[in-house]
Amino acid sequence: QSALTQPASVSGSPGQSITISCAGTSSDVGAYKYVSWYQHFSGKAPRLLIYDVNMRPSGVSNRFSGSKSDNTASLTISGLQAADEADYYCCSYAGSATYVVFGGGTKLTVL
Amino acid sequence: EVQLVEAGGGLVQPGGSLRLSCAASGFTFSSHYMHWVRQAPGKGLVWVSRINSDESSTIYADSVKGRFTISRDNAKNTLYLQMNSLRDEDTAVYYCGRGILGPAVAFDMWGQGTMVTVSS
């Protein structure tokens, strides 16, 4: 069982928007602004999409956005494209003892 | 080219040892914290270990504490993971990840991974 809880799968049609939730606790997501999101194609290197809850690294499309409310973080992908079909993982700093925890991953299907 | 390239994976028997390496190029390796993250077959990403930029501080997930050792050679731009007393549940693709500069905790570059299979 992963430390952070994500839906196993989400789906959407091209052009639509989807949101992936990431439920944590007051010891991780709720305690720090260090939430990040990753896109992962099987057999490839994961890619950083969002860090510090809502910051996008250079080169990441503004179709990807992040937010947080209390103990739950969210990733929103707008203007869905077929190329967005991948696994998405949330990650949070969880203090000096545990350090980092990931969510179980969400498989995005573009219909 | 800015990249991370892992090596050293393979098949090992339970109780055995393996040393992974991660060669960095195209950036100032010595400025970044570095991490190992793994993914068991059909499972999600799991953080394994972190080392700070000058090797003065390391931290491990409870599942590998006392068995795995992370290290780095900044002169060779290389990160290592020494894995001892391997168990079946250590079977996974192991990725090295670069810590993002600044106070944020995130991994802004990853390698393609190296597969470790623990089986008799």
Tab-separated table of N, CA and C in Angstrom, chain B residues 57-97:
chain	number	residue	atom	x	y	z
B	57	SER	N	25.838	13.441	3.992
B	57	SER	CA	24.549	13.034	4.544
B	57	SER	C	23.856	12.056	3.608
B	58	THR	N	23.391	10.947	4.185
B	58	THR	CA	22.629	9.967	3.412
B	58	THR	C	21.381	9.585	4.202
B	59	ILE	N	20.360	9.131	3.483
B	59	ILE	CA	19.128	8.690	4.129
B	59	ILE	C	18.532	7.559	3.302
B	60	TYR	N	17.852	6.628	3.981
B	60	TYR	CA	17.353	5.435	3.325
B	60	TYR	C	15.902	5.162	3.706
B	61	ALA	N	15.191	4.516	2.797
B	61	ALA	CA	13.875	3.987	3.131
B	61	ALA	C	14.052	2.855	4.134
B	62	ASP	N	13.091	2.669	5.006
B	62	ASP	CA	13.178	1.630	6.025
B	62	ASP	C	13.391	0.245	5.404
B	63	SER	N	12.827	0.023	4.229
B	63	SER	CA	12.881	-1.300	3.598
B	63	SER	C	14.288	-1.704	3.172
B	64	VAL	N	15.203	-0.747	3.056
B	64	VAL	CA	16.568	-1.061	2.607
B	64	VAL	C	17.632	-0.656	3.625
B	65	LYS	N	17.211	-0.030	4.700
B	65	LYS	CA	18.163	0.457	5.701
B	65	LYS	C	18.984	-0.690	6.267
B	66	GLY	N	20.292	-0.502	6.316
B	66	GLY	CA	21.189	-1.538	6.827
B	66	GLY	C	21.640	-2.536	5.779
B	67	ARG	N	21.007	-2.517	4.610
B	67	ARG	CA	21.386	-3.451	3.539
B	67	ARG	C	21.969	-2.724	2.326
B	68	PHE	N	21.462	-1.531	2.044
B	68	PHE	CA	21.903	-0.751	0.893
B	68	PHE	C	22.764	0.427	1.357
B	69	THR	N	23.735	0.790	0.517
B	69	THR	CA	24.584	1.955	0.795
B	69	THR	C	24.686	2.814	-0.457
B	70	ILE	N	24.308	4.071	-0.321
B	70	ILE	CA	24.429	5.022	-1.419
B	70	ILE	C	25.736	5.777	-1.270
B	71	SER	N	26.387	6.046	-2.385
B	71	SER	CA	27.629	6.822	-2.362
B	71	SER	C	27.787	7.539	-3.691
B	72	ARG	N	28.767	8.399	-3.767
B	72	ARG	CA	29.009	9.128	-5.007
B	72	ARG	C	30.483	9.456	-5.122
B	73	ASP	N	30.920	9.656	-6.363
B	73	ASP	CA	32.285	10.096	-6.649
B	73	ASP	C	32.135	11.324	-7.534
B	74	ASN	N	32.251	12.496	-6.938
B	74	ASN	CA	32.051	13.724	-7.706
B	74	ASN	C	33.145	13.936	-8.752
B	75	ALA	N	34.306	13.373	-8.541
B	75	ALA	CA	35.384	13.491	-9.535
B	75	ALA	C	35.054	12.679	-10.779
B	76	LYS	N	34.298	11.599	-10.600
B	76	LYS	CA	33.919	10.743	-11.728
B	76	LYS	C	32.480	10.976	-12.173
B	77	ASN	N	31.793	11.938	-11.549
B	77	ASN	CA	30.397	12.231	-11.896
B	77	ASN	C	29.527	10.974	-11.857
B	78	THR	N	29.702	10.192	-10.823
B	78	THR	CA	29.015	8.915	-10.753
B	78	THR	C	28.384	8.690	-9.379
B	79	LEU	N	27.172	8.175	-9.408
B	79	LEU	CA	26.418	7.794	-8.211
B	79	LEU	C	26.406	6.269	-8.125
B	80	TYR	N	26.417	5.743	-6.907
B	80	TYR	CA	26.424	4.295	-6.717
B	80	TYR	C	25.341	3.861	-5.736
B	81	LEU	N	24.967	2.591	-5.856
B	81	LEU	CA	24.114	1.962	-4.853
B	81	LEU	C	24.635	0.540	-4.636
B	82	GLN	N	25.230	0.315	-3.477
B	82	GLN	CA	25.684	-1.018	-3.095
B	82	GLN	C	24.523	-1.729	-2.409
B	83	MET	N	24.119	-2.855	-2.979
B	83	MET	CA	22.967	-3.591	-2.446
B	83	MET	C	23.433	-4.945	-1.926
B	84	ASN	N	23.294	-5.162	-0.639
B	84	ASN	CA	23.678	-6.420	0.003
B	84	ASN	C	22.450	-7.122	0.566
B	85	SER	N	22.619	-8.394	0.897
B	85	SER	CA	21.529	-9.195	1.492
B	85	SER	C	20.236	-9.026	0.700
B	86	LEU	N	20.343	-9.180	-0.594
B	86	LEU	CA	19.187	-8.932	-1.460
B	86	LEU	C	18.077	-9.938	-1.221
B	87	ARG	N	16.858	-9.441	-1.347
B	87	ARG	CA	15.657	-10.245	-1.133
B	87	ARG	C	14.814	-10.262	-2.406
B	88	ASP	N	13.907	-11.206	-2.485
B	88	ASP	CA	13.011	-11.286	-3.640
B	88	ASP	C	12.312	-9.950	-3.878
B	89	GLU	N	11.895	-9.309	-2.795
B	89	GLU	CA	11.123	-8.065	-2.905
B	89	GLU	C	11.962	-6.864	-3.360
B	90	ASP	N	13.268	-7.057	-3.527
B	90	ASP	CA	14.112	-5.990	-4.076
B	90	ASP	C	14.099	-6.009	-5.604
B	91	THR	N	13.464	-7.004	-6.191
B	91	THR	CA	13.354	-7.082	-7.645
B	91	THR	C	12.619	-5.854	-8.169
B	92	ALA	N	13.268	-5.109	-9.054
B	92	ALA	CA	12.690	-3.860	-9.536
B	92	ALA	C	13.590	-3.240	-10.591
B	93	VAL	N	13.038	-2.263	-11.295
B	93	VAL	CA	13.858	-1.358	-12.091
B	93	VAL	C	14.326	-0.255	-11.147
B	94	TYR	N	15.627	-0.011	-11.153
B	94	TYR	CA	16.200	1.008	-10.279
B	94	TYR	C	16.564	2.228	-11.126
B	95	TYR	N	16.022	3.371	-10.738
B	95	TYR	CA	16.292	4.640	-11.417
B	95	TYR	C	17.144	5.545	-10.528
B	96	CYS	N	18.091	6.236	-11.136
B	96	CYS	CA	18.730	7.320	-10.401
B	96	CYS	C	18.015	8.605	-10.790
B	97	GLY	N	17.913	9.501	-9.841
B	97	GLY	CA	17.218	10.754	-10.066
B	97	GLY	C	18.024	11.915	-9.521
